[in-house]
Amino acid sequence: MRLLRYAKGYRRQIMTATVCSIINKLFDIAPEILIGVAIDVVVNQEQSFVASLGFETPQEQITMLAALTFFIWAGESLFEYLFQVLWRNLAQRLQANMRQDAYEHAQWLDMAFFESKSSGQLVATMNDDVNQLERFLDGGANALIQVGVTVLAVGAVFFVLAPLIALLAFTPIPLIIWGAFFFQRKAGPLYNDVREKVGDLSSRLSNNLSGIATIKSFTSEAREAERLRDASEAYVDANRRAIKVSSAFIPVIRMAILAGFLATFTVGGMMALNGNLNVGAYGVLVFLTQRLLWPLTGLAQVIDLFERAMASTRRILDLLEEPITVRDDSSTPMSQPVKGEVRFESVSFHYAASQVGVDAVNLHAPAGHTLALVGATGSGKSTLVKLLLRFYDPEDGRVLIDGQPVNEVSMHSLRQAIGLVSQDVYLFEGSIRDNIAYGKPEAGDATIIDAAKTAEAWSFIEMLPEGLDTPVGERGVRLSGGQRQRLSLARALLKDPPILVLDEATSAVDNETEAAIQRSLKHIAHGRTVIMIAHRLSTIVHADEIVVIEKGQVAERGTHGELLGANGHYAAQWRVQTGAA
């Protein structure tokens, strides 16, 4: 029902495809009826059923049946083509839109969701789970519809020709239907487990491939191969349990079908021998019994496919229904031009899992000033940046830019005003040009080169054989850490934001790169607000204000000279880093 609600925009396509499936099955059943009618013509000739329609001689009757058979087969072929095209196109369109909707929804989820979910699980949901639904719509939906049409249409013919035999032939059907629902109840949880194991396996593969350098450096190839084997075997075991249930369905159903067929075969034969049933009608009943009951053996495979698809669909719809806690409810843009004044007013926030965060923090960065945040790992520095960017909303207090609360302006205008350069640089697979121009895809080469020069990245870019067209590889793997960091800075600069946030941007680079970034900052900081998070205190000595964060609270604040004079946390850390301790 959740899937049908989601697919309400596809109702016309679903109805059209369903009608074509029904008509195709009706045409498919008709030849068996014509065989019985032909037998009646051969046996009874001028007294046959067809003769009563005005075709006097047996030759005319056979010719008429041949012509009718041709049109029935042509109609069956036409509607088989139509339902296959309609169902398959529907499957393609629905799976593409569902994947797109799931991805777009996921992009708006807050960071807490991504911190609690593995990327492998999400990729498995958006890719493999969506493909499971596509496989069911490709053939399973049509099969379910045609089984239902077969039961109704054949049942109608049976009750017209021989009600007693109809009752005998239909006796196994309740058992078959009960078996199908029994299987569905048993298989549903098993296939949910299968989909979970697929996600675990995808997560393991994704993590290992991303961390291949670490695996190699620790010579952990054998251990990681064993972990992958364990995840793979867990997936195999989950499938094995589901297969055990699904495989038991067909043998039981075949015996029920045999009972129905034997009833029609023997009782109908006796009635025909006694003259109580027309020979042609007996032939129709025998052929239609097979047409009625044998397709039900395939019901197990269809329901198996259905259960796999529904287990996947539940995961997709659960993702689509994941609540968005940080909502972009405002269409109000930030007041232009953005000057860049940043203020935290009694801001408190704690992560749900660990309960660490910040408590009643007050900060003020005037427009055009540089504010530096220092402190131990986990003290809350990066949390303040996440609150500024509205990755999270504070529990108490307000974050303001130019006097406007960030939750009262559109997310787009807020984040357009902020450039972020983080310690963990993420470069997209593509060229250097693509990555620098990520924030402004329309930027020309001259603008891109200016940004690269300001970030002191152009010196190495122009040395590369392909220059700006040099591929960076997945996550920038073809470049050094310092080169990636400079490209990240150039990317932020090309965006030309009034507020620039450097989240430990120099903590993982060499001294040369740090010196280059320091030189860049002298140009970058002019006319914009810079918020720097740093462990290397040498990078922030020229900041207008330095704030020491300890355990989520402001411990000290002042200029470099003032903090050294206070002889507190900052001064102690400075002595450690400069070797004066």
Coordinates of C-alpha atoms in Angstrom, one line a residue:
M1 CA 0.0 0.0 0.0
R2 CA 2.9 2.4 0.7
L3 CA 4.3 1.6 -2.7
L4 CA 0.9 2.3 -4.4
R5 CA 0.6 5.6 -2.6
Y6 CA 4.1 6.5 -3.8
A7 CA 3.3 5.5 -7.3
K8 CA 0.0 7.4 -7.5
G9 CA 1.4 9.5 -10.4
Y10 CA 1.8 6.3 -12.4
R11 CA -1.8 5.1 -12.1
R12 CA -2.6 5.6 -15.8
Q13 CA 0.4 3.6 -16.9
I14 CA -0.3 0.9 -14.3
M15 CA -4.0 0.6 -15.4
T16 CA -3.0 0.5 -19.1
A17 CA -0.4 -2.2 -18.5
T18 CA -2.9 -4.2 -16.4
V19 CA -5.6 -4.0 -19.1
C20 CA -3.1 -5.3 -21.7
S21 CA -2.1 -8.2 -19.4
I22 CA -5.7 -9.1 -18.8
I23 CA -6.6 -9.1 -22.6
N24 CA -3.4 -11.0 -23.4
K25 CA -4.3 -13.8 -20.9
L26 CA -7.9 -14.0 -22.2
F27 CA -6.5 -14.5 -25.7
D28 CA -4.1 -17.0 -24.3
I29 CA -6.9 -19.1 -22.8
A30 CA -9.0 -19.1 -25.9
P31 CA -7.1 -21.7 -28.0
E32 CA -7.9 -24.4 -25.5
I33 CA -11.6 -23.6 -25.8
L34 CA -11.2 -23.7 -29.6
I35 CA -9.6 -27.1 -29.4
G36 CA -12.6 -28.4 -27.6
V37 CA -14.9 -26.8 -30.1
A38 CA -12.9 -28.4 -32.9
I39 CA -13.3 -31.8 -31.3
D40 CA -17.0 -31.2 -31.1
V41 CA -17.1 -30.3 -34.8
V42 CA -15.2 -33.6 -35.7
V43 CA -17.4 -35.7 -33.5
N44 CA -20.8 -34.2 -34.0
Q45 CA -20.4 -32.4 -37.4
E46 CA -23.8 -31.0 -38.5
Q47 CA -25.0 -31.2 -34.9
S48 CA -22.0 -29.4 -33.4
F49 CA -22.1 -26.1 -31.4
V50 CA -20.6 -24.2 -34.4
A51 CA -23.3 -25.5 -36.7
S52 CA -25.9 -23.8 -34.5
L53 CA -24.1 -20.5 -35.4
G54 CA -25.0 -20.9 -39.1
F55 CA -21.9 -22.8 -40.4
E56 CA -23.6 -25.9 -41.8
T57 CA -20.8 -28.2 -43.2
P58 CA -17.9 -29.4 -41.1
Q59 CA -15.5 -27.9 -43.7
E60 CA -17.0 -24.4 -43.1
Q61 CA -16.9 -24.9 -39.4
I62 CA -13.2 -25.9 -39.4
T63 CA -12.4 -22.9 -41.8
M64 CA -14.2 -20.5 -39.4
L65 CA -12.3 -22.0 -36.4
A66 CA -9.0 -21.6 -38.3
A67 CA -9.6 -18.0 -39.1
L68 CA -10.7 -17.3 -35.5
T69 CA -7.6 -19.0 -34.2
F70 CA -5.4 -16.8 -36.4
F71 CA -7.0 -13.6 -35.0
I72 CA -6.8 -14.9 -31.4
W73 CA -3.1 -15.7 -31.8
A74 CA -2.4 -12.3 -33.5
G75 CA -4.3 -10.6 -30.7
E76 CA -2.4 -12.5 -28.0
S77 CA 0.9 -11.6 -29.7
L78 CA 0.0 -7.9 -30.0
F79 CA -1.1 -7.6 -26.4
E80 CA 2.0 -9.5 -25.1
Y81 CA 4.1 -6.9 -26.9
L82 CA 2.1 -4.1 -25.4
F83 CA 2.1 -5.4 -21.8
Q84 CA 5.9 -6.1 -22.0
V85 CA 6.7 -2.6 -23.3
L86 CA 4.4 -1.0 -20.8
W87 CA 5.5 -2.9 -17.7
R88 CA 9.2 -2.7 -18.5
N89 CA 9.0 1.0 -19.3
L90 CA 7.1 1.5 -16.1
A91 CA 9.7 -0.5 -14.2
Q92 CA 12.5 1.7 -15.6
R93 CA 10.7 5.0 -15.0
L94 CA 9.6 4.1 -11.5
Q95 CA 13.0 2.8 -10.4
A96 CA 14.8 5.8 -11.8
N97 CA 12.4 8.2 -10.1
M98 CA 12.5 6.3 -6.8
R99 CA 16.3 6.3 -6.8
Q100 CA 16.4 10.0 -7.6
D101 CA 13.8 10.8 -5.0
A102 CA 15.6 8.8 -2.4
Y103 CA 18.9 10.5 -3.2
E104 CA 17.4 14.0 -3.2
H105 CA 15.6 13.3 0.1
A106 CA 18.9 12.0 1.6
Q107 CA 20.7 15.1 0.7
W108 CA 18.4 17.1 2.9
L109 CA 18.7 14.9 5.9
D110 CA 20.8 16.3 8.8
M111 CA 24.3 15.2 9.4
A112 CA 23.3 13.0 12.3
F113 CA 21.6 10.6 9.9
F114 CA 24.8 10.2 7.9
E115 CA 26.9 9.8 11.0
S116 CA 24.6 6.9 12.1
K117 CA 24.4 5.2 8.7
S118 CA 27.1 3.6 6.6
S119 CA 27.5 4.8 3.0
G120 CA 27.5 1.2 1.9
Q121 CA 24.0 0.7 3.4
L122 CA 22.7 3.8 1.7
V123 CA 24.2 2.8 -1.7
A124 CA 22.7 -0.7 -1.4
T125 CA 19.3 0.9 -0.7
M126 CA 19.5 3.4 -3.6
N127 CA 20.9 0.9 -6.1
D128 CA 20.4 -2.8 -5.3
D129 CA 17.0 -2.4 -3.5
V130 CA 15.7 -0.2 -6.3
N131 CA 16.8 -2.8 -8.8
Q132 CA 14.9 -5.5 -6.9
L133 CA 11.7 -3.6 -7.4
E134 CA 12.5 -3.1 -11.1
R135 CA 12.9 -6.9 -11.5
F136 CA 9.5 -7.5 -10.0
L137 CA 7.8 -5.0 -12.2
D138 CA 9.5 -6.3 -15.2
G139 CA 7.7 -9.7 -15.0
G140 CA 6.3 -10.4 -11.6
A141 CA 3.5 -7.9 -11.6
N142 CA 2.2 -9.2 -15.0
A143 CA 2.5 -12.8 -13.7
L144 CA 0.4 -12.1 -10.6
I145 CA -2.3 -10.4 -12.7
Q146 CA -2.5 -13.2 -15.2
V147 CA -2.8 -15.9 -12.6
G148 CA -5.8 -14.0 -11.2
V149 CA -7.3 -13.6 -14.6
T150 CA -6.8 -17.3 -15.4
V151 CA -8.6 -18.4 -12.2
L152 CA -11.6 -16.2 -12.9
A153 CA -11.9 -16.8 -16.7
V154 CA -11.3 -20.5 -16.5
G155 CA -13.6 -20.8 -13.5
A156 CA -16.4 -19.1 -15.4
V157 CA -16.0 -21.6 -18.3
F158 CA -16.0 -24.5 -15.9
F159 CA -19.2 -23.5 -14.1
V160 CA -21.0 -23.0 -17.4
L161 CA -20.0 -26.4 -18.9
A162 CA -19.9 -28.6 -15.8
P163 CA -20.5 -27.2 -12.3
L164 CA -19.7 -30.5 -10.6
I165 CA -16.3 -30.8 -12.3
A166 CA -15.7 -27.1 -11.6
L167 CA -16.1 -27.7 -7.9
L168 CA -13.7 -30.7 -8.0
A169 CA -11.1 -28.8 -10.1
F170 CA -11.2 -25.8 -7.8
T171 CA -10.9 -27.7 -4.6
P172 CA -7.1 -27.4 -4.5
I173 CA -7.1 -23.6 -5.1
P174 CA -7.9 -22.7 -1.4
L175 CA -4.9 -24.8 -0.4
I176 CA -2.7 -23.2 -3.0
I177 CA -3.7 -19.7 -1.9
W178 CA -3.3 -20.6 1.8
G179 CA 0.2 -21.9 0.9
A180 CA 1.0 -18.7 -0.9
F181 CA 0.1 -16.5 2.1
F182 CA 1.7 -18.9 4.5
F183 CA 4.9 -18.7 2.5
Q184 CA 4.6 -14.9 2.3
R185 CA 4.4 -14.7 6.1
K186 CA 7.4 -17.0 6.5
A187 CA 9.5 -15.5 3.8
G188 CA 8.9 -11.8 4.5
P189 CA 11.2 -11.5 7.6
L190 CA 13.8 -13.7 5.9
Y191 CA 14.0 -11.5 2.9
N192 CA 14.2 -8.4 5.1
D193 CA 17.3 -10.1 6.7
V194 CA 18.7 -10.8 3.2
R195 CA 18.4 -7.0 2.3
E196 CA 20.2 -6.1 5.6
K197 CA 23.0 -8.5 4.8
V198 CA 23.3 -7.0 1.3
G199 CA 23.7 -3.6 2.9
D200 CA 26.4 -4.9 5.3
L201 CA 28.3 -6.5 2.4
S202 CA 28.1 -3.3 0.4
S203 CA 29.3 -1.3 3.4
R204 CA 32.3 -3.6 3.9
L205 CA 33.3 -3.4 0.2
S206 CA 32.9 0.4 0.2
N207 CA 35.0 0.8 3.4
N208 CA 37.7 -1.5 2.3
L209 CA 38.1 0.0 -1.2
S210 CA 38.2 3.5 0.3
G211 CA 40.8 2.4 2.9
I212 CA 43.0 0.3 0.6
A213 CA 46.1 2.3 1.4
T214 CA 45.7 1.7 5.1
I215 CA 45.0 -2.0 4.5
K216 CA 48.2 -2.3 2.5
S217 CA 50.3 -0.3 5.0
F218 CA 49.2 -2.6 7.8
T219 CA 49.5 -5.8 5.6
S220 CA 46.0 -6.6 6.6
E221 CA 44.9 -8.0 3.2
A222 CA 44.3 -11.5 4.6
R223 CA 42.3 -10.2 7.6
E224 CA 40.2 -7.9 5.4
A225 CA 39.6 -10.7 2.9
E226 CA 38.4 -12.9 5.8
R227 CA 36.1 -10.1 7.0
L228 CA 34.6 -9.8 3.6
R229 CA 34.2 -13.5 3.4
D230 CA 32.3 -13.5 6.7
A231 CA 30.0 -10.7 5.4
S232 CA 29.5 -12.6 2.1
E233 CA 28.8 -15.9 4.0
A234 CA 26.2 -14.1 6.2
Y235 CA 24.5 -13.0 3.0
V236 CA 24.6 -16.5 1.6
D237 CA 23.2 -17.9 4.8
A238 CA 20.4 -15.4 4.9
N239 CA 19.5 -16.4 1.3
R240 CA 19.8 -20.0 2.1
R241 CA 17.1 -19.7 4.9
A242 CA 14.8 -17.8 2.5
I243 CA 15.4 -20.4 -0.3
K244 CA 14.6 -23.3 2.1
V245 CA 11.2 -21.8 2.7
S246 CA 10.5 -20.9 -0.9
S247 CA 11.6 -24.3 -2.3
A248 CA 9.2 -26.2 -0.1
F249 CA 6.2 -24.4 -1.6
I250 CA 6.3 -25.9 -5.2
P251 CA 6.3 -29.7 -4.3
V252 CA 3.3 -29.2 -2.0
I253 CA 1.4 -27.1 -4.6
R254 CA 2.1 -29.7 -7.3
M255 CA 0.4 -32.4 -5.4
A256 CA -2.6 -30.2 -4.8
I257 CA -2.7 -29.4 -8.5
L258 CA -2.5 -33.2 -9.4
A259 CA -5.5 -33.8 -7.2
G260 CA -7.5 -31.2 -9.1
F261 CA -6.4 -32.5 -12.5
L262 CA -7.1 -36.1 -11.7
A263 CA -10.6 -35.2 -10.5
T264 CA -11.4 -33.4 -13.8
F265 CA -9.7 -36.2 -15.9
T266 CA -11.6 -39.2 -14.2
V267 CA -15.0 -37.7 -13.3
G268 CA -15.2 -35.8 -16.6
G269 CA -14.2 -38.9 -18.5
M270 CA -16.9 -41.0 -16.8
M271 CA -19.5 -38.4 -17.5
A272 CA -18.5 -38.2 -21.2
L273 CA -18.7 -42.1 -21.4
N274 CA -22.1 -42.0 -19.8
G275 CA -23.3 -39.4 -22.3
N276 CA -23.8 -36.7 -19.6
L277 CA -21.0 -34.5 -21.0
N278 CA -20.3 -33.5 -24.5
V279 CA -17.0 -34.9 -25.8
G280 CA -15.9 -31.5 -27.0
A281 CA -16.7 -30.0 -23.6
Y282 CA -14.7 -32.8 -21.9
G283 CA -11.7 -31.8 -24.1
V284 CA -12.1 -28.2 -23.1
L285 CA -12.2 -29.1 -19.4
V286 CA -9.1 -31.3 -19.6
F287 CA -7.1 -28.6 -21.4
L288 CA -8.4 -25.8 -19.2
T289 CA -7.6 -27.7 -16.1
Q290 CA -4.0 -27.7 -17.0
R291 CA -4.3 -24.0 -18.1
L292 CA -5.9 -23.3 -14.7
L293 CA -3.7 -25.2 -12.3
W294 CA -0.2 -25.5 -13.8
P295 CA 0.4 -21.8 -13.9
L296 CA -0.1 -21.8 -10.1
T297 CA 3.1 -23.8 -9.8
G298 CA 4.9 -20.6 -10.9
L299 CA 3.1 -18.6 -8.1
A300 CA 5.9 -19.6 -5.7
Q301 CA 8.6 -18.0 -7.9
V302 CA 6.4 -14.9 -8.4
I303 CA 5.7 -14.5 -4.7
D304 CA 9.4 -15.1 -4.0
L305 CA 10.2 -12.3 -6.4
F306 CA 7.4 -10.2 -4.8
E307 CA 8.8 -10.7 -1.3
R308 CA 12.3 -9.8 -2.3
A309 CA 10.9 -6.6 -4.0
M310 CA 8.7 -5.7 -1.1
A311 CA 11.6 -6.1 1.4
S312 CA 13.6 -3.8 -0.8
T313 CA 10.7 -1.4 -1.2
R314 CA 10.3 -1.1 2.5
R315 CA 13.9 0.0 2.9
I316 CA 13.5 2.5 0.1
L317 CA 10.3 4.0 1.5
D318 CA 11.8 4.0 5.0
L319 CA 14.6 6.2 3.6
L320 CA 12.1 8.4 1.8
E321 CA 10.1 8.8 5.1
E322 CA 13.1 9.6 7.2
P323 CA 12.2 12.9 8.9
I324 CA 14.2 16.0 8.0
T325 CA 15.0 17.7 11.3
V326 CA 16.9 20.7 9.9
R327 CA 14.3 22.1 7.6
D328 CA 14.7 24.7 4.9
D329 CA 11.4 26.4 5.7
S330 CA 12.4 29.9 4.8
S331 CA 12.5 31.5 1.3
T332 CA 13.9 34.7 2.7
P333 CA 17.4 35.4 1.2
M334 CA 20.1 36.9 3.3
S335 CA 20.3 40.7 3.1
Q336 CA 22.6 41.8 0.4
P337 CA 25.4 42.5 0.3
V338 CA 26.4 40.1 3.0
K339 CA 29.0 41.8 5.2
G340 CA 30.0 38.7 7.2
E341 CA 29.4 39.6 10.8
V342 CA 29.0 36.3 12.8
R343 CA 27.5 36.0 16.2
F344 CA 26.8 33.1 18.5
E345 CA 24.4 34.0 21.3
S346 CA 24.2 31.5 24.2
V347 CA 24.4 28.6 21.8
S348 CA 24.0 25.1 23.3
F349 CA 23.9 21.8 21.3
H350 CA 24.6 18.2 22.2
Y351 CA 24.9 15.1 20.0
A352 CA 22.3 12.5 20.7
A353 CA 24.7 9.5 20.7
S354 CA 27.4 10.9 22.9
Q355 CA 25.8 14.0 24.6
V356 CA 29.0 16.0 24.0
G357 CA 28.7 19.4 22.3
V358 CA 28.8 23.0 23.4
D359 CA 27.1 24.9 26.3
A360 CA 26.0 28.5 26.3
V361 CA 28.7 29.7 23.9
N362 CA 28.9 33.4 23.1
L363 CA 31.1 34.5 20.2
H364 CA 31.3 37.5 18.0
A365 CA 33.3 37.9 14.7
P366 CA 32.9 41.4 13.3
A367 CA 32.7 41.7 9.5
G368 CA 36.2 41.5 8.0
H369 CA 37.8 40.1 11.1
T370 CA 39.6 36.8 11.7
L371 CA 38.3 34.7 14.6
A372 CA 40.4 31.7 15.6
L373 CA 39.1 28.7 17.6
V374 CA 41.5 26.5 19.4
G375 CA 41.2 23.6 21.9
A376 CA 41.6 19.9 22.4
T377 CA 40.0 17.4 20.0
G378 CA 36.3 17.0 20.9
S379 CA 36.1 20.3 22.7
G380 CA 33.3 21.6 20.4
K381 CA 35.2 23.8 17.8
S382 CA 33.9 21.9 14.7
T383 CA 30.4 21.7 16.3
L384 CA 30.2 25.5 16.1
V385 CA 31.1 25.5 12.4
K386 CA 28.3 22.9 11.8
L387 CA 25.8 25.1 13.6
L388 CA 26.9 28.1 11.5
L389 CA 26.3 26.1 8.3
R390 CA 23.1 24.7 9.7
F391 CA 24.2 21.1 9.5
Y392 CA 22.5 21.1 12.9
D393 CA 20.2 23.5 14.7
P394 CA 21.1 24.5 18.3
E395 CA 19.0 23.4 21.2
D396 CA 19.2 26.8 22.8
G397 CA 20.5 30.2 21.7
R398 CA 20.9 31.7 18.2
V399 CA 23.5 31.9 15.4
L400 CA 23.3 35.1 13.4
I401 CA 25.0 36.5 10.3
D402 CA 24.6 40.3 9.9
G403 CA 22.0 40.2 12.6
Q404 CA 19.8 37.6 10.8
P405 CA 19.2 34.3 12.5
V406 CA 20.5 31.6 10.2
N407 CA 17.3 29.5 10.6
E408 CA 15.2 32.4 9.3
V409 CA 17.0 32.6 5.9
S410 CA 17.0 30.2 3.0
M411 CA 19.5 27.4 3.3
H412 CA 20.8 28.2 -0.2
S413 CA 21.6 31.9 0.5
L414 CA 23.1 30.9 3.9
R415 CA 25.6 28.4 2.5
Q416 CA 26.3 30.5 -0.6
A417 CA 27.7 33.1 1.9
I418 CA 30.1 30.6 3.5
G419 CA 33.1 28.9 2.1
L420 CA 34.3 25.8 3.9
V421 CA 37.8 24.3 3.7
S422 CA 38.0 21.3 6.0
Q423 CA 40.8 19.0 7.2
D424 CA 39.3 16.0 5.4
V425 CA 39.4 17.3 1.8
Y426 CA 36.9 15.7 -0.6
L427 CA 37.7 16.0 -4.3
F428 CA 35.2 14.7 -6.8
E429 CA 36.4 12.4 -9.6
G430 CA 37.1 14.5 -12.6
S431 CA 39.6 17.2 -13.6
I432 CA 41.3 19.9 -11.5
R433 CA 39.2 22.4 -13.4
D434 CA 36.0 20.6 -12.4
N435 CA 36.9 20.6 -8.8
I436 CA 38.0 24.2 -8.5
A437 CA 34.9 25.4 -10.4
Y438 CA 32.6 23.1 -8.3
G439 CA 30.9 26.1 -6.7
K440 CA 30.6 28.0 -10.0
P441 CA 30.5 25.5 -12.9
E442 CA 30.2 28.4 -15.3
A443 CA 33.5 30.0 -14.3
G444 CA 36.0 30.6 -17.1
D445 CA 39.6 29.5 -17.1
A446 CA 40.9 33.0 -16.2
T447 CA 38.8 33.0 -13.0
I448 CA 39.8 29.5 -12.1
I449 CA 43.5 30.3 -12.6
D450 CA 43.1 33.5 -10.4
A451 CA 41.6 31.4 -7.6
A452 CA 44.4 28.8 -8.0
K453 CA 47.1 31.5 -7.8
T454 CA 45.6 33.0 -4.7
A455 CA 45.5 29.6 -3.1
E456 CA 49.1 29.0 -4.2
A457 CA 47.9 26.0 -6.2
W458 CA 48.8 27.3 -9.7
S459 CA 52.5 26.6 -9.2
F460 CA 52.0 22.8 -9.2
I461 CA 49.0 22.8 -11.6
E462 CA 51.0 24.4 -14.4
M463 CA 53.7 21.9 -14.0
L464 CA 51.3 19.0 -14.7
P465 CA 51.3 17.7 -18.4
E466 CA 47.5 18.2 -18.7
G467 CA 47.3 21.3 -16.5
L468 CA 43.7 22.1 -15.5
D469 CA 42.5 19.0 -17.4
T470 CA 44.5 16.7 -15.1
P471 CA 42.2 14.0 -13.6
V472 CA 42.4 13.9 -9.8
G473 CA 41.1 10.4 -9.4
E474 CA 38.6 9.1 -6.9
R475 CA 38.7 11.4 -3.8
G476 CA 41.8 13.1 -5.4
V477 CA 43.9 10.0 -4.9
R478 CA 46.3 11.1 -7.7
L479 CA 47.3 14.2 -5.8
S480 CA 49.3 14.7 -2.7
G481 CA 47.7 15.8 0.6
G482 CA 49.0 19.3 0.2
Q483 CA 47.9 19.6 -3.4
R484 CA 44.4 18.5 -2.4
Q485 CA 44.3 21.0 0.4
R486 CA 45.3 23.9 -1.9
L487 CA 42.7 22.8 -4.5
S488 CA 40.1 22.8 -1.7
L489 CA 41.1 26.3 -0.8
A490 CA 41.0 27.5 -4.4
R491 CA 37.5 25.9 -4.7
A492 CA 36.3 27.9 -1.7
L493 CA 37.9 31.1 -3.0
L494 CA 36.3 30.8 -6.5
K495 CA 33.0 30.9 -4.7
D496 CA 34.1 34.2 -3.3
P497 CA 32.2 33.9 0.0
P498 CA 32.0 36.8 2.5
I499 CA 32.7 34.3 5.3
L500 CA 35.5 31.7 5.0
V501 CA 35.7 28.8 7.4
L502 CA 39.0 26.9 7.7
D503 CA 38.4 23.8 9.8
E504 CA 42.0 22.6 10.6
A505 CA 42.9 23.2 7.0
T506 CA 46.6 23.1 7.7
S507 CA 46.8 20.3 10.2
A508 CA 47.6 17.5 7.7
V509 CA 50.0 19.4 5.4
D510 CA 53.7 19.9 5.3
N511 CA 55.5 23.0 6.4
E512 CA 55.9 24.3 2.8
T513 CA 52.2 23.9 2.1
E514 CA 51.4 25.5 5.5
A515 CA 53.6 28.5 4.6
A516 CA 51.9 28.7 1.2
I517 CA 48.4 28.7 2.8
Q518 CA 49.6 31.3 5.3
R519 CA 50.7 33.6 2.5
S520 CA 47.3 33.0 0.8
L521 CA 45.4 33.9 3.9
K522 CA 47.0 37.4 4.0
H523 CA 45.2 38.0 0.6
I524 CA 42.2 36.0 1.4
A525 CA 41.3 37.6 4.7
H526 CA 41.2 41.1 3.2
G527 CA 37.5 42.2 3.1
R528 CA 36.0 39.0 4.4
T529 CA 35.3 37.3 7.7
V530 CA 37.6 34.3 8.4
I531 CA 36.9 31.7 11.1
M532 CA 39.8 29.4 11.7
I533 CA 40.0 26.2 13.6
A534 CA 43.6 25.2 14.2
H535 CA 45.8 22.9 16.2
R536 CA 48.9 24.6 14.9
L537 CA 48.9 27.8 16.9
S538 CA 51.5 29.3 14.5
T539 CA 48.9 29.7 11.9
I540 CA 46.6 31.9 14.0
V541 CA 49.0 34.3 15.7
H542 CA 47.7 37.2 13.5
A543 CA 44.0 36.5 14.2
D544 CA 42.0 39.5 15.5
E545 CA 40.6 37.3 18.3
I546 CA 41.6 33.8 19.5
V547 CA 39.0 31.8 21.5
V548 CA 40.0 28.7 23.5
I549 CA 37.2 26.2 23.7
E550 CA 37.4 23.6 26.5
K551 CA 34.7 20.9 27.1
G552 CA 32.1 22.9 25.0
Q553 CA 32.6 26.2 26.8
V554 CA 34.7 29.3 26.2
A555 CA 37.8 29.1 28.5
E556 CA 39.8 32.0 27.3
R557 CA 39.7 34.7 24.6
G558 CA 41.9 37.5 23.4
T559 CA 44.7 38.2 21.0
H560 CA 47.8 36.1 20.7
G561 CA 49.8 38.5 22.9
E562 CA 47.0 38.8 25.5
L563 CA 46.6 35.1 25.8
L564 CA 50.3 34.6 26.3
G565 CA 50.3 37.2 29.0
A566 CA 47.3 35.5 30.7
N567 CA 49.5 32.3 31.1
G568 CA 46.5 30.0 30.8
H569 CA 45.6 27.1 28.5
Y570 CA 46.7 28.9 25.3
A571 CA 50.1 29.9 26.7
A572 CA 50.7 26.3 27.9
Q573 CA 49.9 24.9 24.5
W574 CA 52.1 27.6 22.8
R575 CA 55.1 26.6 24.9
V576 CA 54.6 22.9 24.1
Q577 CA 54.4 23.6 20.3
T578 CA 57.4 26.0 20.3
G579 CA 59.5 23.9 22.5
A580 CA 59.7 26.5 25.3
A581 CA 58.0 24.2 27.8

